[in-house]
Coordinates of C-alpha atoms in Angstrom, one line a residue:
X119 CA 20.0 141.8 128.4
X120 CA 21.2 140.7 124.9
X121 CA 24.8 141.1 126.0
X122 CA 24.0 138.8 129.1
X123 CA 22.6 136.0 126.9
X124 CA 25.5 136.4 124.4
X125 CA 28.0 135.8 127.5
X126 CA 25.9 133.0 128.6
X127 CA 25.8 131.2 125.3
X128 CA 29.6 131.8 124.9
X129 CA 30.2 130.1 128.1
X130 CA 28.1 127.2 127.4
X131 CA 29.4 126.8 123.9
X132 CA 33.1 126.7 125.5
X133 CA 31.8 124.1 128.2
X134 CA 30.4 122.0 125.4
X135 CA 33.6 121.9 123.4
X136 CA 35.4 120.3 126.3
X137 CA 36.4 116.7 125.5
X138 CA 34.5 115.1 128.5
X139 CA 31.3 117.3 128.3
X140 CA 28.3 115.6 129.4
X141 CA 24.6 116.9 130.3
X142 CA 21.5 115.7 131.7
X143 CA 17.8 116.8 131.3
X144 CA 14.7 115.5 133.2
X145 CA 11.4 115.4 131.3
X146 CA 7.9 114.8 132.6
X147 CA 5.5 113.4 130.2
X148 CA 1.8 113.7 130.3
X149 CA -1.1 112.6 128.1
X150 CA -4.6 114.2 127.6
X151 CA -6.6 111.1 128.3
X152 CA -9.8 112.9 127.6
X153 CA -8.7 113.2 123.8
X154 CA -8.1 109.4 123.7
X155 CA -11.4 108.5 125.4
X156 CA -13.1 111.1 122.8
X157 CA -11.4 109.1 119.9
X158 CA -12.7 105.8 121.3
X159 CA -16.0 107.0 122.7
X160 CA -18.0 105.5 119.9
X161 CA -17.6 102.0 121.1
X162 CA -21.1 101.3 122.6
X163 CA -19.7 98.5 124.7
X164 CA -17.8 101.1 127.0
X165 CA -20.3 102.3 129.8
X166 CA -19.7 105.7 131.3
X167 CA -18.5 104.1 134.6
X168 CA -16.0 101.9 132.6
X169 CA -14.9 105.0 130.6
X170 CA -14.1 106.8 133.9
X171 CA -12.2 104.1 135.2
X172 CA -10.2 103.5 131.9
X173 CA -9.5 107.2 131.8
X174 CA -8.2 107.3 135.5
X175 CA -5.9 104.4 134.9
X176 CA -4.5 105.7 131.7
X177 CA -3.9 109.1 133.5
X178 CA -1.5 107.4 135.9
X179 CA 0.0 105.2 133.3
X180 CA 0.8 108.0 131.0
X181 CA 2.4 110.4 133.9
X182 CA 6.1 109.4 133.3
X183 CA 9.6 110.8 134.0
X184 CA 12.4 110.4 131.6
X185 CA 16.0 111.1 131.7
X186 CA 18.1 112.3 128.8
X187 CA 21.9 112.0 129.1
X188 CA 23.7 113.7 126.4
X189 CA 27.3 114.6 125.0
X190 CA 28.3 116.6 122.0
X191 CA 26.9 114.1 119.5
X192 CA 24.9 111.3 121.2
X193 CA 22.3 110.6 123.8
X194 CA 20.4 108.1 125.6
X195 CA 16.7 108.5 126.6
X196 CA 15.1 106.3 129.2
X197 CA 12.2 106.1 131.5
X198 CA 13.1 106.8 135.1
X199 CA 12.9 103.4 137.0
X200 CA 10.5 103.2 139.8
X201 CA 9.2 100.5 142.1
X202 CA 5.7 99.1 141.3
X203 CA 3.1 100.0 144.0
X204 CA 2.2 96.9 146.1
X205 CA 0.0 94.6 144.3
X206 CA 0.5 96.3 140.8
X207 CA 1.1 94.1 137.9
X208 CA 4.3 95.2 136.1
X209 CA 3.9 92.7 133.3
X210 CA 0.7 94.3 132.0
X211 CA 2.3 97.7 132.4
X212 CA 5.3 96.7 130.3
X213 CA 2.8 95.3 127.4
X214 CA 0.9 98.6 127.5
X215 CA 4.3 100.6 127.2
X216 CA 5.2 98.5 124.1
X217 CA 1.8 99.3 122.7
X218 CA 2.3 103.1 123.3
X219 CA 5.4 103.1 121.2
X220 CA 7.7 103.4 124.3
X221 CA 10.0 101.2 126.5
X222 CA 13.6 100.5 126.5
X223 CA 16.6 102.7 126.0
X224 CA 16.6 105.1 123.1
X225 CA 20.1 105.9 121.7
X226 CA 20.5 108.8 119.2
X227 CA 23.6 109.7 117.6
X228 CA 23.1 113.1 115.5
X229 CA 26.6 113.0 114.2
X230 CA 26.0 109.6 112.4
X231 CA 22.3 110.5 112.0
X232 CA 21.2 107.1 113.3
X233 CA 19.3 105.6 116.3
X234 CA 18.9 102.5 118.1
X235 CA 16.1 101.3 120.9
X236 CA 15.8 98.0 122.7
X237 CA 12.1 96.9 123.1
X238 CA 10.4 93.9 124.4
X239 CA 7.2 92.9 122.8
X240 CA 5.2 89.8 123.9
X241 CA 8.2 88.3 125.6
X242 CA 10.5 88.8 122.6
X243 CA 13.4 91.3 122.6
X244 CA 14.0 93.4 119.5
X245 CA 16.9 95.9 118.7
X246 CA 15.6 98.6 116.4
X247 CA 18.3 100.2 114.3
X248 CA 17.7 102.8 111.8
X249 CA 18.3 106.3 110.3
X250 CA 17.0 109.3 112.4
X251 CA 14.0 110.8 111.0
X252 CA 14.3 114.0 109.3
X253 CA 12.1 116.8 110.5
X254 CA 11.1 119.8 108.3
X255 CA 11.1 122.2 111.1
X256 CA 9.4 125.6 110.6
X257 CA 11.2 128.0 113.2
X258 CA 9.5 131.1 114.3
X259 CA 10.5 134.2 116.5
X260 CA 8.0 133.3 119.0
X261 CA 9.5 132.7 122.4
X262 CA 8.6 131.6 126.0
X263 CA 10.6 130.8 129.1
X264 CA 11.0 127.3 130.3
X265 CA 12.8 127.2 133.6
X266 CA 15.7 129.8 133.2
X267 CA 16.0 129.4 129.4
X268 CA 14.4 131.4 126.7
X269 CA 13.1 129.1 124.2
X270 CA 12.0 129.4 120.7
X271 CA 9.0 127.9 118.9
X272 CA 9.3 125.4 115.9
X273 CA 6.6 123.2 114.3
X274 CA 6.8 120.2 112.1
X275 CA 4.3 117.8 110.5
X276 CA 5.4 114.2 111.3
X277 CA 4.1 110.6 110.4
X278 CA 2.6 109.0 113.6
X279 CA 4.0 105.7 115.1
X280 CA 1.5 102.9 113.9
X281 CA 2.4 100.9 117.0
X282 CA 1.2 103.5 119.5
X283 CA -2.6 103.1 120.1
X284 CA -2.6 106.9 121.1
X285 CA -2.4 107.6 117.4
X286 CA -5.8 105.8 116.6
X287 CA -9.3 107.1 116.4
X288 CA -12.9 105.9 115.6
X289 CA -13.5 105.7 111.9
X290 CA -15.6 108.4 110.4
X291 CA -16.6 111.8 111.7
X292 CA -19.0 112.7 114.4
X293 CA -22.1 112.4 112.4
X294 CA -21.2 108.8 111.4
X295 CA -20.6 108.0 115.1
X296 CA -24.0 109.4 115.9
X297 CA -25.7 107.3 113.0
X298 CA -24.0 104.3 114.3
X299 CA -25.0 104.7 117.9
X300 CA -28.7 105.3 116.9
X301 CA -28.6 102.3 114.7
X302 CA -27.1 100.3 117.5
X303 CA -29.6 101.5 120.2
X304 CA -32.5 100.5 117.6
X305 CA -31.2 96.9 117.3
X306 CA -33.3 94.1 118.5
X307 CA -32.5 93.0 122.1
X308 CA -31.6 89.7 120.9
X309 CA -28.5 91.0 119.4
X310 CA -27.4 92.5 122.8
X311 CA -25.0 89.7 123.4
X312 CA -23.2 90.1 120.0
X313 CA -19.6 91.6 120.3
X314 CA -18.5 94.6 118.5
X315 CA -15.2 94.2 116.8
X316 CA -13.5 97.2 118.1
X317 CA -10.3 97.1 116.0
X318 CA -12.4 97.1 112.9
X319 CA -13.9 100.5 114.1
X320 CA -10.6 102.3 114.6
X321 CA -8.2 103.9 112.1
X322 CA -4.6 105.5 112.5
X323 CA -4.2 109.2 112.5
X324 CA -1.6 109.3 109.8
X325 CA 0.0 112.6 110.5
X326 CA 0.3 115.1 113.5
X327 CA 1.6 118.7 113.8
X328 CA 3.9 118.8 116.7
X329 CA 5.1 122.0 118.4
X330 CA 8.7 122.0 119.9
X331 CA 10.4 124.7 122.1
X332 CA 14.2 124.7 122.1
X333 CA 16.9 126.6 123.9
X334 CA 19.7 128.1 121.8
X335 CA 21.6 128.8 125.0
X336 CA 22.1 125.0 125.1
X337 CA 23.6 124.5 121.6
X338 CA 23.0 120.8 121.6
X339 CA 21.3 119.1 118.5
X340 CA 19.1 116.8 120.9
X341 CA 15.8 116.4 122.3
X342 CA 13.4 114.0 124.2
X343 CA 12.2 110.8 122.7
X344 CA 12.8 110.6 119.0
X345 CA 13.0 114.4 118.5
X346 CA 16.2 116.3 117.5
X347 CA 17.4 118.7 114.7
X348 CA 17.0 122.1 116.1
X349 CA 19.8 124.7 117.1
X350 CA 19.3 124.0 120.7
X351 CA 18.2 121.4 123.3
X352 CA 14.6 120.8 122.8
X353 CA 12.8 121.4 126.3
X354 CA 9.3 120.9 125.3
X355 CA 7.3 118.8 122.7
X356 CA 3.6 118.8 122.2
X357 CA 1.8 116.6 119.7
X358 CA -1.8 117.8 120.6
X359 CA -2.1 114.7 122.9
X360 CA 1.0 114.2 124.7
X361 CA 3.3 117.0 126.2
X362 CA 6.8 116.3 127.2
X363 CA 8.2 119.0 129.3
X364 CA 11.9 119.6 130.7
X365 CA 11.8 120.1 134.5
X366 CA 15.6 120.2 135.0
X367 CA 18.8 120.6 133.1
X368 CA 22.3 120.0 134.5
X369 CA 25.3 120.7 132.4
X370 CA 29.0 119.3 132.9
X371 CA 27.6 116.7 135.4
X372 CA 30.1 115.0 137.5
X373 CA 28.4 111.5 137.5
X374 CA 28.6 110.8 134.0
X375 CA 26.3 108.2 132.4
X376 CA 27.5 105.6 129.7
X377 CA 26.2 106.8 126.5
X378 CA 26.1 103.9 124.3
X379 CA 23.8 102.1 122.0
X380 CA 22.1 99.2 123.4
X381 CA 23.1 95.7 122.0
X382 CA 20.3 93.2 123.2
X383 CA 17.6 91.8 121.1
X384 CA 16.9 90.7 117.4
X385 CA 18.2 93.5 115.0
X386 CA 15.4 94.9 112.9
X387 CA 14.6 98.1 111.0
X388 CA 11.7 100.5 112.2
X389 CA 9.6 99.4 109.5
X390 CA 10.1 95.5 110.3
X391 CA 9.4 96.1 114.0
X392 CA 6.1 98.1 113.0
X393 CA 5.1 95.4 110.8
X394 CA 5.8 92.7 113.4
X395 CA 3.7 94.7 116.0
X396 CA 0.8 95.4 113.5
X397 CA 0.7 91.8 112.5
X398 CA 0.3 90.8 116.2
X399 CA -2.3 93.4 117.0
X400 CA -4.3 92.2 113.9
X401 CA -4.1 88.6 115.3
X402 CA -5.5 89.9 118.6
X403 CA -8.3 91.6 116.7
X404 CA -9.2 88.3 115.2
X405 CA -8.9 86.5 118.5
X406 CA -11.0 89.0 120.6
X407 CA -13.2 90.6 117.8
X408 CA -16.2 88.4 118.4
X409 CA -15.0 85.6 115.7
X410 CA -15.5 82.0 116.5
X411 CA -12.5 79.9 117.5
X412 CA -10.2 82.3 119.1
X413 CA -7.7 80.0 120.5
X414 CA -4.1 80.8 121.4
X415 CA -2.0 83.4 119.4
X416 CA 0.7 82.6 117.0
X417 CA 4.4 83.1 117.9
X418 CA 6.6 85.5 116.0

């Protein structure tokens, strides 16, 4: 068995060393909507029916397919293009994608240790350029099979994306939530029409522990989304809420993709983009949080 794996690894390594080598991997992304709804469940304005409706819509919205095209040193990662269903509003979907930290074409160059991604947010195009995040991977001997590949487990604690609403939760623990709910129910009926400032009741989850499974048989230092840095292609990533799982791998593909960094949009660093989005979210909080004189939002 070991000899078979060594021979396969040698063949793939030889293949990858070829000047025109390119591969492709398909990933399916799914998010546990129940976890998200648990995080926002303390909002008393959301009825059980509304909660069920939101959860069903989110489930469909979060089920996405992505394509990773890669060569020896670089990759592009992009959502598979699909036609909107009849009557579906594509604009709202694009805005939600932006608020989930996604969208655009993500380019990673592990040789130069940089990445760039083009994003549209509230009608304005941005081009984020920055250094690749450095993951302190803890590699283990634990294995499992994904497709035809033996994968090894690695974990890392990572800072969360402040522009992705999946990384937010209600402030305080369960006890505090219960106390708030009791106090809300005890309020006089004359306050029933008073709106709750939802954004003031949530906080960002600053860190998450992610689990990755990588295949040493494919000795490429790449992975889905922003993940990289393991001695093999990452075939699965789980951050406790979202799972990105590889469903297909093709090496030495004939129809080669153009693996180049995107060029369209206002050039910003990741920090500058996050600050822009956070500022806009704060503006929306002020507009829709029950304060007087909402008015139209300011531009960038």
